[in-house]
Amino acid sequence: MKVTRREFGWLAGAAALSGVLMEACAKAESPGIGWCIVGLGRISMDHFMPGVKQGKTGRIVALVSGHRDKAEQQAKMYGAADSAADSAIYNYEGYDRIRENKEIDAVYIALPNSMHAEYTIRGAKAGKHVLCEKPMATSVADSRAMIDACRAAGKKLMIAYRCQYEPVNLKAIELIRSGAIGQVQAIESANGFNISPGEWRLNRKLAGGGPLMDVGIYSLNASRYLTGEEPRDIRANSSVIDHDGRFNEVEENVGWTMRFPSGIVASCNTSYGSDMNGFYRVHGAKGMIELSPAFGYQGIHMKAELAGRPGIDMPTPQTGADQFTVQADYVADCIRNNKEPKSDGEEGLRDMELMSAIYKSAGLPGL
Ligand code: NAD
């Protein structure tokens, strides 16, 4: 068939227009990842949900809570199903009904630690991807069961290690890998806060352990991502100093050292009796990198001293996207493009096994 110049121009225009229309239709059909928020506490309401709203890859379509009033108010605030519709709000007993809600692609588990396994497994069985808060669970066996359930359902499992996606921490890793501070010799890290009485975090059944499970895990995980190695030799001590009723079930302090295969030694402390403003220092043969704070929601700050080179002073870059937006967008990318998350279930499991070894070394029960 012969096509005249004029017809060719018309056809090309139509093709371009249909491309634009198809893209517009695809966008209209794919409004982003539909999130179901499981547990309406501080981390979900103050951080994760605003983070999703700020991003462009997802929206909150459903909520699971034991408090109907709070859930309705949050559903309205985020336009979940455009109202406080019944299909947008579930209680814990009715959670499995999320299976019927096609708007939900992924669940975000933000419950006390001992509930992570059950709600991850039920979420996967309902056919949803899972982003689960740290610590992954309260036992190694539960962590394995979570991985197995998500695998069997063909769904992603990511543990919410937000610092692994945070730009200043990523810069520290890049500097270390590029040899900027020479061979790393030692890491120091601490993370802790002075806990108020009455918190579920002090209840062993709900928390699984004390500050190690809650905030010490940041120093442990950082030691692993900074070295890129898995520790082999762990020695630990724990103590309770304040006999004021807060530490009848969990430890108040844990200090531990880890030796990595290269010989790097990490020394870490965690506490529920002291505000430690979570930090780390990485000492190399040719310099030192300090992140203080290293694990906060904002204001992460790096200072690096490099032999024979100008030092580095790097505050959190003003990109406009907070850590929770970055994390939610990352999960969306993994789901849409079928990528395995960097902080997958296996990553969470490794920390669980190591925390178990830390507790055992300190003379406490393992996980
Ligand atoms: P929170 O106490 O503020 O919220 C817990 C939620 O669980 C509440 O909505 C509560 O109603 C609900 N819940 C259901 N059953 C419960 C029960 N039996 N006892 C107590 N609460 C119950 O806690 P949070 O600080 O939001 O922590 C939730 C999870 O998120 C924890 O696993 C914690 O380790 C993790 N977390 C992560 C970060 C992070 O930066 N990634 C920060 C804080 C907390």
mmCIF file of C-alpha atoms and ligand atoms in Angstrom:
data_model
loop_
_atom_site.group_PDB
_atom_site.id
_atom_site.type_symbol
_atom_site.label_atom_id
_atom_site.label_comp_id
_atom_site.label_asym_id
_atom_site.label_seq_id
_atom_site.Cartn_x
_atom_site.Cartn_y
_atom_site.Cartn_z
ATOM 1 C CA MET A 1 0.000 0.000 0.000
ATOM 2 C CA LYS A 2 1.299 3.424 -0.973
ATOM 3 C CA VAL A 3 0.998 6.160 1.634
ATOM 4 C CA THR A 4 1.075 9.784 0.533
ATOM 5 C CA ARG A 5 3.113 12.361 2.443
ATOM 6 C CA ARG A 6 -0.044 13.918 3.822
ATOM 7 C CA GLU A 7 -1.470 10.533 4.884
ATOM 8 C CA PHE A 8 1.878 9.652 6.452
ATOM 9 C CA GLY A 9 1.804 12.849 8.556
ATOM 10 C CA TRP A 10 -1.738 12.073 9.688
ATOM 11 C CA LEU A 11 -0.860 8.465 10.583
ATOM 12 C CA ALA A 12 2.233 9.536 12.509
ATOM 13 C CA GLY A 13 0.189 12.127 14.415
ATOM 14 C CA ALA A 14 -2.492 9.550 15.206
ATOM 15 C CA ALA A 15 0.153 7.057 16.397
ATOM 16 C CA ALA A 16 1.731 9.675 18.636
ATOM 17 C CA LEU A 17 -1.684 10.655 19.991
ATOM 18 C CA SER A 18 -2.625 7.027 20.650
ATOM 19 C CA GLY A 19 0.694 6.587 22.532
ATOM 20 C CA VAL A 20 -0.119 9.587 24.703
ATOM 21 C CA LEU A 21 -3.682 8.317 25.219
ATOM 22 C CA MET A 22 -2.458 4.813 26.070
ATOM 23 C CA GLU A 23 -0.032 6.243 28.630
ATOM 24 C CA ALA A 24 -2.786 8.393 30.127
ATOM 25 C CA CYS A 25 -5.114 5.380 30.280
ATOM 26 C CA ALA A 26 -2.394 3.255 31.894
ATOM 27 C CA LYS A 27 -1.909 5.960 34.539
ATOM 28 C CA ALA A 28 -5.657 6.180 35.127
ATOM 29 C CA GLU A 29 -5.868 2.382 35.429
ATOM 30 C CA SER A 30 -2.845 2.185 37.743
ATOM 31 C CA PRO A 31 -3.339 4.671 40.554
ATOM 32 C CA GLY A 32 -0.357 3.259 42.440
ATOM 33 C CA ILE A 33 0.165 0.642 45.109
ATOM 34 C CA GLY A 34 -2.849 0.278 47.383
ATOM 35 C CA TRP A 35 -1.615 0.106 50.997
ATOM 36 C CA CYS A 36 -3.447 -1.482 53.898
ATOM 37 C CA ILE A 37 -2.066 -0.164 57.200
ATOM 38 C CA VAL A 38 -2.103 -2.757 59.991
ATOM 39 C CA GLY A 39 -1.900 -1.053 63.390
ATOM 40 C CA LEU A 40 -2.542 2.634 63.919
ATOM 41 C CA GLY A 41 0.212 3.651 66.336
ATOM 42 C CA ARG A 42 3.017 6.205 66.280
ATOM 43 C CA ILE A 43 5.104 4.839 63.426
ATOM 44 C CA SER A 44 2.162 4.341 61.084
ATOM 45 C CA MET A 45 0.188 7.511 61.843
ATOM 46 C CA ASP A 46 3.067 9.952 62.452
ATOM 47 C CA HIS A 47 5.479 8.681 59.814
ATOM 48 C CA PHE A 48 4.507 5.970 57.336
ATOM 49 C CA MET A 49 1.072 7.204 56.284
ATOM 50 C CA PRO A 50 2.220 10.825 55.752
ATOM 51 C CA GLY A 51 5.216 9.362 53.870
ATOM 52 C CA VAL A 52 2.946 7.423 51.477
ATOM 53 C CA LYS A 53 0.803 10.521 50.946
ATOM 54 C CA GLN A 54 3.867 12.606 50.104
ATOM 55 C CA GLY A 55 5.047 10.050 47.526
ATOM 56 C CA LYS A 56 3.664 9.428 44.058
ATOM 57 C CA THR A 57 3.635 5.653 43.941
ATOM 58 C CA GLY A 58 0.940 4.618 46.374
ATOM 59 C CA ARG A 59 -2.139 5.485 48.368
ATOM 60 C CA ILE A 60 -3.755 4.271 51.530
ATOM 61 C CA VAL A 61 -6.849 2.242 50.713
ATOM 62 C CA ALA A 62 -7.538 0.301 53.920
ATOM 63 C CA LEU A 63 -6.793 0.219 57.637
ATOM 64 C CA VAL A 64 -6.731 -2.520 60.284
ATOM 65 C CA SER A 65 -7.315 -1.385 63.840
ATOM 66 C CA GLY A 66 -8.994 -2.339 67.106
ATOM 67 C CA HIS A 67 -10.248 1.251 67.430
ATOM 68 C CA ARG A 68 -13.052 1.947 64.962
ATOM 69 C CA ASP A 69 -13.258 5.710 65.688
ATOM 70 C CA LYS A 70 -9.558 6.237 65.123
ATOM 71 C CA ALA A 71 -9.652 4.141 61.950
ATOM 72 C CA GLU A 72 -12.604 6.109 60.549
ATOM 73 C CA GLN A 73 -10.884 9.395 61.266
ATOM 74 C CA GLN A 74 -7.660 8.207 59.569
ATOM 75 C CA ALA A 75 -9.581 6.719 56.628
ATOM 76 C CA LYS A 76 -11.208 10.108 56.026
ATOM 77 C CA MET A 77 -7.903 11.923 56.378
ATOM 78 C CA TYR A 78 -6.250 9.745 53.717
ATOM 79 C CA GLY A 79 -9.280 9.304 51.465
ATOM 80 C CA ALA A 80 -9.194 5.534 51.937
ATOM 81 C CA ALA A 81 -11.904 4.300 49.570
ATOM 82 C CA ASP A 82 -12.959 7.973 49.483
ATOM 83 C CA SER A 83 -14.782 7.607 52.796
ATOM 84 C CA ALA A 84 -14.877 5.560 55.959
ATOM 85 C CA ALA A 85 -16.508 2.802 53.889
ATOM 86 C CA ASP A 86 -16.806 -0.593 55.554
ATOM 87 C CA SER A 87 -14.547 -2.158 52.920
ATOM 88 C CA ALA A 88 -11.739 0.200 53.957
ATOM 89 C CA ILE A 89 -11.710 -0.603 57.680
ATOM 90 C CA TYR A 90 -11.072 -3.995 59.265
ATOM 91 C CA ASN A 91 -10.644 -5.133 62.830
ATOM 92 C CA TYR A 92 -8.006 -7.719 63.753
ATOM 93 C CA GLU A 93 -10.508 -10.589 63.694
ATOM 94 C CA GLY A 94 -11.769 -9.626 60.234
ATOM 95 C CA TYR A 95 -8.276 -8.991 58.806
ATOM 96 C CA ASP A 96 -8.372 -12.035 56.493
ATOM 97 C CA ARG A 97 -11.204 -10.388 54.551
ATOM 98 C CA ILE A 98 -8.588 -8.140 52.918
ATOM 99 C CA ARG A 99 -8.286 -11.035 50.460
ATOM 100 C CA GLU A 100 -11.538 -9.840 48.842
ATOM 101 C CA ASN A 101 -10.364 -6.236 48.583
ATOM 102 C CA LYS A 102 -8.719 -5.908 45.168
ATOM 103 C CA GLU A 103 -7.659 -2.328 45.939
ATOM 104 C CA ILE A 104 -5.101 -3.654 48.446
ATOM 105 C CA ASP A 105 -1.729 -4.620 46.950
ATOM 106 C CA ALA A 106 0.413 -4.542 50.091
ATOM 107 C CA VAL A 107 0.086 -4.503 53.863
ATOM 108 C CA TYR A 108 2.293 -2.480 56.221
ATOM 109 C CA ILE A 109 2.662 -4.261 59.583
ATOM 110 C CA ALA A 110 3.203 -1.729 62.388
ATOM 111 C CA LEU A 111 2.146 -3.733 65.439
ATOM 112 C CA PRO A 112 4.007 -4.800 68.596
ATOM 113 C CA ASN A 113 6.861 -7.128 67.629
ATOM 114 C CA SER A 114 5.262 -10.426 68.667
ATOM 115 C CA MET A 115 2.332 -9.771 66.292
ATOM 116 C CA HIS A 116 4.495 -9.260 63.178
ATOM 117 C CA ALA A 117 4.650 -12.948 62.263
ATOM 118 C CA GLU A 118 0.924 -13.637 62.506
ATOM 119 C CA TYR A 119 -0.124 -10.545 60.527
ATOM 120 C CA THR A 120 2.583 -11.031 57.898
ATOM 121 C CA ILE A 121 1.565 -14.652 57.353
ATOM 122 C CA ARG A 122 -2.154 -13.846 57.251
ATOM 123 C CA GLY A 123 -1.407 -10.959 54.860
ATOM 124 C CA ALA A 124 0.568 -13.212 52.496
ATOM 125 C CA LYS A 125 -2.135 -15.883 52.629
ATOM 126 C CA ALA A 126 -4.637 -13.190 51.666
ATOM 127 C CA GLY A 127 -2.529 -12.595 48.550
ATOM 128 C CA LYS A 128 -0.849 -9.324 49.590
ATOM 129 C CA HIS A 129 2.786 -8.158 49.540
ATOM 130 C CA VAL A 130 4.196 -7.319 52.982
ATOM 131 C CA LEU A 131 6.284 -4.489 54.388
ATOM 132 C CA CYS A 132 6.919 -5.455 58.024
ATOM 133 C CA GLU A 133 8.433 -3.248 60.711
ATOM 134 C CA LYS A 134 11.646 -4.196 62.482
ATOM 135 C CA PRO A 135 12.420 -6.327 64.378
ATOM 136 C CA MET A 136 11.044 -8.867 61.948
ATOM 137 C CA ALA A 137 9.590 -11.063 64.713
ATOM 138 C CA THR A 138 10.320 -12.256 68.230
ATOM 139 C CA SER A 139 11.814 -15.627 67.288
ATOM 140 C CA VAL A 140 14.003 -17.128 64.599
ATOM 141 C CA ALA A 141 11.358 -19.803 63.951
ATOM 142 C CA ASP A 142 8.644 -17.158 63.364
ATOM 143 C CA SER A 143 10.965 -15.276 61.005
ATOM 144 C CA ARG A 144 11.484 -18.416 58.911
ATOM 145 C CA ALA A 145 7.729 -19.048 58.861
ATOM 146 C CA MET A 146 7.166 -15.491 57.547
ATOM 147 C CA ILE A 147 9.673 -16.010 54.731
ATOM 148 C CA ASP A 148 8.097 -19.364 53.837
ATOM 149 C CA ALA A 149 4.542 -17.953 53.824
ATOM 150 C CA CYS A 150 5.457 -15.043 51.527
ATOM 151 C CA ARG A 151 7.393 -17.367 49.227
ATOM 152 C CA ALA A 152 4.511 -19.857 49.052
ATOM 153 C CA ALA A 153 2.107 -17.017 48.192
ATOM 154 C CA GLY A 154 4.518 -15.565 45.609
ATOM 155 C CA LYS A 155 4.504 -12.225 47.465
ATOM 156 C CA LYS A 156 7.326 -9.817 48.389
ATOM 157 C CA LEU A 157 8.444 -9.527 51.993
ATOM 158 C CA MET A 158 10.438 -6.456 52.971
ATOM 159 C CA ILE A 159 11.606 -5.534 56.463
ATOM 160 C CA ALA A 160 11.396 -1.780 57.100
ATOM 161 C CA TYR A 161 15.099 -1.040 57.577
ATOM 162 C CA ARG A 162 14.651 2.558 56.449
ATOM 163 C CA CYS A 163 18.317 3.506 57.103
ATOM 164 C CA GLN A 164 19.397 1.170 54.285
ATOM 165 C CA TYR A 165 17.685 3.572 51.850
ATOM 166 C CA GLU A 166 18.663 6.841 53.566
ATOM 167 C CA PRO A 167 21.118 9.053 51.599
ATOM 168 C CA VAL A 168 23.625 9.913 54.361
ATOM 169 C CA ASN A 169 23.954 6.271 55.425
ATOM 170 C CA LEU A 170 24.300 5.344 51.736
ATOM 171 C CA LYS A 171 27.071 7.948 51.357
ATOM 172 C CA ALA A 172 28.912 6.449 54.352
ATOM 173 C CA ILE A 173 28.731 2.991 52.741
ATOM 174 C CA GLU A 174 29.968 4.435 49.414
ATOM 175 C CA LEU A 175 32.933 6.179 51.084
ATOM 176 C CA ILE A 176 33.926 2.996 52.929
ATOM 177 C CA ARG A 177 33.651 0.817 49.792
ATOM 178 C CA SER A 178 35.691 3.327 47.761
ATOM 179 C CA GLY A 179 38.534 3.058 50.297
ATOM 180 C CA ALA A 180 38.234 6.710 51.368
ATOM 181 C CA ILE A 181 39.111 5.868 54.993
ATOM 182 C CA GLY A 182 41.393 2.937 54.149
ATOM 183 C CA GLN A 183 40.930 -0.473 55.739
ATOM 184 C CA VAL A 184 38.204 -0.262 58.370
ATOM 185 C CA GLN A 185 39.532 -1.373 61.754
ATOM 186 C CA ALA A 186 36.744 -0.679 64.246
ATOM 187 C CA ILE A 187 33.129 0.464 64.550
ATOM 188 C CA GLU A 188 31.542 2.033 67.619
ATOM 189 C CA SER A 189 27.789 2.453 67.798
ATOM 190 C CA ALA A 190 25.109 3.080 70.402
ATOM 191 C CA ASN A 191 21.354 3.573 70.316
ATOM 192 C CA GLY A 192 18.972 3.896 73.216
ATOM 193 C CA PHE A 193 16.411 6.010 75.031
ATOM 194 C CA ASN A 194 15.076 6.390 78.547
ATOM 195 C CA ILE A 195 11.810 4.485 78.354
ATOM 196 C CA SER A 196 8.593 5.489 80.138
ATOM 197 C CA PRO A 197 6.847 2.911 82.308
ATOM 198 C CA GLY A 198 3.771 1.154 80.904
ATOM 199 C CA GLU A 199 5.021 0.746 77.310
ATOM 200 C CA TRP A 200 4.322 -2.595 75.537
ATOM 201 C CA ARG A 201 8.075 -2.526 74.800
ATOM 202 C CA LEU A 202 8.652 -3.551 78.447
ATOM 203 C CA ASN A 203 6.350 -6.577 78.128
ATOM 204 C CA ARG A 204 8.392 -9.604 77.038
ATOM 205 C CA LYS A 205 5.412 -11.363 75.469
ATOM 206 C CA LEU A 206 4.728 -8.412 73.132
ATOM 207 C CA ALA A 207 8.273 -7.134 72.587
ATOM 208 C CA GLY A 208 10.297 -10.362 72.645
ATOM 209 C CA GLY A 209 13.167 -8.581 74.383
ATOM 210 C CA GLY A 210 14.316 -5.142 75.465
ATOM 211 C CA PRO A 211 16.294 -2.327 73.791
ATOM 212 C CA LEU A 212 18.345 -4.740 71.652
ATOM 213 C CA MET A 213 15.214 -5.826 69.729
ATOM 214 C CA ASP A 214 13.881 -2.263 69.484
ATOM 215 C CA VAL A 215 16.816 0.097 68.926
ATOM 216 C CA GLY A 216 20.050 -1.872 69.358
ATOM 217 C CA ILE A 217 19.048 -3.583 66.116
ATOM 218 C CA TYR A 218 20.011 -0.343 64.291
ATOM 219 C CA SER A 219 23.648 -0.617 65.486
ATOM 220 C CA LEU A 220 23.692 -4.317 64.591
ATOM 221 C CA ASN A 221 22.235 -3.791 61.125
ATOM 222 C CA ALA A 222 24.508 -0.770 60.480
ATOM 223 C CA SER A 223 27.629 -2.749 61.454
ATOM 224 C CA ARG A 224 26.614 -5.279 58.803
ATOM 225 C CA TYR A 225 25.816 -2.792 56.012
ATOM 226 C CA LEU A 226 28.899 -0.668 56.752
ATOM 227 C CA THR A 227 31.290 -3.643 56.608
ATOM 228 C CA GLY A 228 29.354 -5.647 54.018
ATOM 229 C CA GLU A 229 30.338 -8.675 56.128
ATOM 230 C CA GLU A 230 28.597 -11.077 58.493
ATOM 231 C CA PRO A 231 29.951 -11.180 62.055
ATOM 232 C CA ARG A 232 31.337 -14.474 63.353
ATOM 233 C CA ASP A 233 32.257 -13.999 66.973
ATOM 234 C CA ILE A 234 29.821 -12.310 69.367
ATOM 235 C CA ARG A 235 30.406 -11.527 73.041
ATOM 236 C CA ALA A 236 27.832 -9.694 75.111
ATOM 237 C CA ASN A 237 26.846 -8.471 78.564
ATOM 238 C CA SER A 238 23.518 -7.192 79.836
ATOM 239 C CA SER A 239 22.403 -5.455 83.000
ATOM 240 C CA VAL A 240 19.519 -3.887 84.886
ATOM 241 C CA ILE A 241 20.564 -0.847 86.903
ATOM 242 C CA ASP A 242 17.209 0.787 87.618
ATOM 243 C CA HIS A 243 15.133 -1.523 89.797
ATOM 244 C CA ASP A 244 12.096 0.725 89.464
ATOM 245 C CA GLY A 245 9.675 -1.827 88.025
ATOM 246 C CA ARG A 246 10.352 -1.114 84.350
ATOM 247 C CA PHE A 247 12.764 -4.000 83.821
ATOM 248 C CA ASN A 248 11.025 -6.946 85.432
ATOM 249 C CA GLU A 249 10.645 -8.677 82.045
ATOM 250 C CA VAL A 250 13.254 -7.255 79.664
ATOM 251 C CA GLU A 251 16.857 -6.111 79.957
ATOM 252 C CA GLU A 252 17.765 -2.458 80.502
ATOM 253 C CA ASN A 253 21.221 -2.465 78.902
ATOM 254 C CA VAL A 254 23.146 -4.655 76.468
ATOM 255 C CA GLY A 255 26.711 -4.184 75.297
ATOM 256 C CA TRP A 256 28.265 -6.480 72.708
ATOM 257 C CA THR A 257 31.237 -6.861 70.419
ATOM 258 C CA MET A 258 31.331 -8.594 67.043
ATOM 259 C CA ARG A 259 34.362 -9.681 65.040
ATOM 260 C CA PHE A 260 33.926 -9.700 61.271
ATOM 261 C CA PRO A 261 35.859 -12.068 58.934
ATOM 262 C CA SER A 262 38.224 -9.233 57.849
ATOM 263 C CA GLY A 263 39.128 -8.610 61.498
ATOM 264 C CA ILE A 264 36.993 -5.487 61.946
ATOM 265 C CA VAL A 265 35.642 -5.326 65.495
ATOM 266 C CA ALA A 266 32.323 -3.573 66.212
ATOM 267 C CA SER A 267 31.490 -2.483 69.766
ATOM 268 C CA CYS A 268 27.851 -1.629 70.365
ATOM 269 C CA ASN A 269 25.651 -0.534 73.257
ATOM 270 C CA THR A 270 21.929 -0.222 73.654
ATOM 271 C CA SER A 271 19.838 0.965 76.556
ATOM 272 C CA TYR A 272 16.309 1.680 77.767
ATOM 273 C CA GLY A 273 17.814 3.758 80.592
ATOM 274 C CA SER A 274 19.699 6.435 78.648
ATOM 275 C CA ASP A 275 19.091 8.771 75.691
ATOM 276 C CA MET A 276 21.930 7.856 73.349
ATOM 277 C CA ASN A 277 20.983 9.801 70.189
ATOM 278 C CA GLY A 278 21.841 6.772 68.007
ATOM 279 C CA PHE A 279 25.223 7.196 66.319
ATOM 280 C CA TYR A 280 28.130 5.310 64.795
ATOM 281 C CA ARG A 281 31.815 5.931 64.193
ATOM 282 C CA VAL A 282 33.780 3.954 61.640
ATOM 283 C CA HIS A 283 37.547 4.067 62.187
ATOM 284 C CA GLY A 284 39.761 3.296 59.214
ATOM 285 C CA ALA A 285 43.525 3.285 58.593
ATOM 286 C CA LYS A 286 43.225 6.595 56.704
ATOM 287 C CA GLY A 287 40.311 8.349 58.338
ATOM 288 C CA MET A 288 37.079 8.231 60.262
ATOM 289 C CA ILE A 289 33.390 8.561 59.426
ATOM 290 C CA GLU A 290 30.907 9.597 62.072
ATOM 291 C CA LEU A 291 27.138 9.735 61.691
ATOM 292 C CA SER A 292 25.554 11.496 64.635
ATOM 293 C CA PRO A 293 22.669 11.078 64.699
ATOM 294 C CA ALA A 294 22.744 8.074 62.362
ATOM 295 C CA PHE A 295 19.296 6.555 62.746
ATOM 296 C CA GLY A 296 16.864 9.446 63.349
ATOM 297 C CA TYR A 297 13.785 10.183 61.261
ATOM 298 C CA GLN A 298 15.491 13.382 60.137
ATOM 299 C CA GLY A 299 18.632 15.417 60.784
ATOM 300 C CA ILE A 300 21.083 12.595 60.031
ATOM 301 C CA HIS A 301 24.539 14.150 59.857
ATOM 302 C CA MET A 302 27.894 12.853 58.644
ATOM 303 C CA LYS A 303 31.347 14.165 59.463
ATOM 304 C CA ALA A 304 34.273 12.448 57.812
ATOM 305 C CA GLU A 305 37.993 13.001 58.373
ATOM 306 C CA LEU A 306 40.021 11.737 55.436
ATOM 307 C CA ALA A 307 43.846 11.651 55.526
ATOM 308 C CA GLY A 308 45.331 14.150 53.057
ATOM 309 C CA ARG A 309 41.906 15.234 51.749
ATOM 310 C CA PRO A 310 39.364 17.838 52.801
ATOM 311 C CA GLY A 311 36.941 16.560 55.390
ATOM 312 C CA ILE A 312 33.253 16.049 54.647
ATOM 313 C CA ASP A 313 30.355 17.651 56.483
ATOM 314 C CA MET A 314 27.096 16.262 55.097
ATOM 315 C CA PRO A 315 23.693 16.935 56.614
ATOM 316 C CA THR A 316 20.570 15.185 55.325
ATOM 317 C CA PRO A 317 20.054 16.461 51.740
ATOM 318 C CA GLN A 318 16.957 18.612 51.287
ATOM 319 C CA THR A 319 15.355 16.441 48.603
ATOM 320 C CA GLY A 320 11.842 17.012 49.895
ATOM 321 C CA ALA A 321 11.272 13.251 50.256
ATOM 322 C CA ASP A 322 11.462 11.888 53.770
ATOM 323 C CA GLN A 323 12.718 8.384 54.623
ATOM 324 C CA PHE A 324 9.221 6.933 54.776
ATOM 325 C CA THR A 325 8.356 8.223 51.305
ATOM 326 C CA VAL A 326 11.599 6.793 49.937
ATOM 327 C CA GLN A 327 10.817 3.455 51.606
ATOM 328 C CA ALA A 328 7.219 3.285 50.337
ATOM 329 C CA ASP A 329 8.341 4.246 46.815
ATOM 330 C CA TYR A 330 11.021 1.560 46.951
ATOM 331 C CA VAL A 331 8.472 -1.111 47.899
ATOM 332 C CA ALA A 332 6.229 0.060 45.053
ATOM 333 C CA ASP A 333 9.139 -0.245 42.618
ATOM 334 C CA CYS A 334 9.913 -3.785 43.856
ATOM 335 C CA ILE A 335 6.276 -4.823 43.424
ATOM 336 C CA ARG A 336 5.764 -3.223 40.022
ATOM 337 C CA ASN A 337 9.046 -4.406 38.541
ATOM 338 C CA ASN A 338 9.207 -7.744 40.340
ATOM 339 C CA LYS A 339 12.473 -6.916 42.135
ATOM 340 C CA GLU A 340 13.604 -8.554 45.377
ATOM 341 C CA PRO A 341 13.868 -5.889 48.110
ATOM 342 C CA LYS A 342 17.364 -5.224 49.455
ATOM 343 C CA SER A 343 16.095 -5.662 53.031
ATOM 344 C CA ASP A 344 14.117 -8.839 52.386
ATOM 345 C CA GLY A 345 13.020 -11.491 54.863
ATOM 346 C CA GLU A 346 16.450 -13.158 54.820
ATOM 347 C CA GLU A 347 18.010 -9.852 55.897
ATOM 348 C CA GLY A 348 15.584 -9.604 58.818
ATOM 349 C CA LEU A 349 16.250 -13.246 59.721
ATOM 350 C CA ARG A 350 20.038 -12.667 59.888
ATOM 351 C CA ASP A 351 19.533 -9.937 62.505
ATOM 352 C CA MET A 352 17.179 -12.201 64.453
ATOM 353 C CA GLU A 353 19.798 -14.968 64.519
ATOM 354 C CA LEU A 354 22.480 -12.504 65.599
ATOM 355 C CA MET A 355 20.286 -10.968 68.325
ATOM 356 C CA SER A 356 19.621 -14.480 69.560
ATOM 357 C CA ALA A 357 23.402 -15.063 69.741
ATOM 358 C CA ILE A 358 23.871 -11.723 71.568
ATOM 359 C CA TYR A 359 21.253 -12.657 74.176
ATOM 360 C CA LYS A 360 22.734 -16.123 74.657
ATOM 361 C CA SER A 361 26.238 -14.684 75.068
ATOM 362 C CA ALA A 362 24.839 -12.302 77.716
ATOM 363 C CA GLY A 363 23.371 -15.259 79.589
ATOM 364 C CA LEU A 364 19.787 -14.473 78.551
ATOM 365 C CA PRO A 365 17.386 -16.767 76.644
ATOM 366 C CA GLY A 366 17.903 -16.814 72.851
ATOM 367 C CA LEU A 367 15.166 -15.997 70.355
HETATM 368 P P1 NAD B 1 2.722 2.000 69.090
HETATM 369 O O1 NAD B 1 2.527 1.508 70.485
HETATM 370 O O2 NAD B 1 2.701 3.464 68.872
HETATM 371 O O3 NAD B 1 1.656 1.350 68.118
HETATM 372 C C1 NAD B 1 1.299 -0.023 68.195
HETATM 373 C C2 NAD B 1 -0.043 -0.266 67.532
HETATM 374 O O4 NAD B 1 -0.397 -1.631 67.734
HETATM 375 C C3 NAD B 1 -1.173 0.582 68.144
HETATM 376 O O5 NAD B 1 -2.028 0.986 67.113
HETATM 377 C C4 NAD B 1 -1.905 -0.423 69.041
HETATM 378 O O6 NAD B 1 -3.277 -0.122 69.206
HETATM 379 C C5 NAD B 1 -1.726 -1.710 68.229
HETATM 380 N N1 NAD B 1 -1.897 -2.919 69.047
HETATM 381 C C6 NAD B 1 -2.594 -4.002 68.662
HETATM 382 N N2 NAD B 1 -2.573 -4.946 69.611
HETATM 383 C C7 NAD B 1 -1.832 -4.449 70.615
HETATM 384 C C8 NAD B 1 -1.451 -4.952 71.894
HETATM 385 N N3 NAD B 1 -1.811 -6.178 72.288
HETATM 386 N N4 NAD B 1 -0.697 -4.180 72.672
HETATM 387 C C9 NAD B 1 -0.281 -2.965 72.273
HETATM 388 N N5 NAD B 1 -0.616 -2.417 71.066
HETATM 389 C C10 NAD B 1 -1.385 -3.162 70.255
HETATM 390 O O7 NAD B 1 4.087 1.361 68.580
HETATM 391 P P2 NAD B 1 5.032 1.900 67.439
HETATM 392 O O8 NAD B 1 6.095 2.756 68.026
HETATM 393 O O9 NAD B 1 4.245 2.457 66.314
HETATM 394 O O10 NAD B 1 5.764 0.538 66.993
HETATM 395 C C11 NAD B 1 5.129 -0.423 66.158
HETATM 396 C C12 NAD B 1 6.208 -1.260 65.440
HETATM 397 O O11 NAD B 1 6.985 -0.390 64.622
HETATM 398 C C13 NAD B 1 7.193 -1.950 66.366
HETATM 399 O O12 NAD B 1 7.509 -3.210 65.859
HETATM 400 C C14 NAD B 1 8.414 -1.062 66.352
HETATM 401 O O13 NAD B 1 9.618 -1.766 66.562
HETATM 402 C C15 NAD B 1 8.354 -0.504 64.953
HETATM 403 N N6 NAD B 1 8.939 0.839 64.848
HETATM 404 C C16 NAD B 1 9.753 1.102 63.814
HETATM 405 C C17 NAD B 1 10.330 2.348 63.683
HETATM 406 C C18 NAD B 1 11.189 2.672 62.498
HETATM 407 O O14 NAD B 1 11.795 3.732 62.461
HETATM 408 N N7 NAD B 1 11.257 1.815 61.505
HETATM 409 C C19 NAD B 1 10.089 3.329 64.644
HETATM 410 C C20 NAD B 1 9.229 3.039 65.684
HETATM 411 C C21 NAD B 1 8.645 1.787 65.774
#
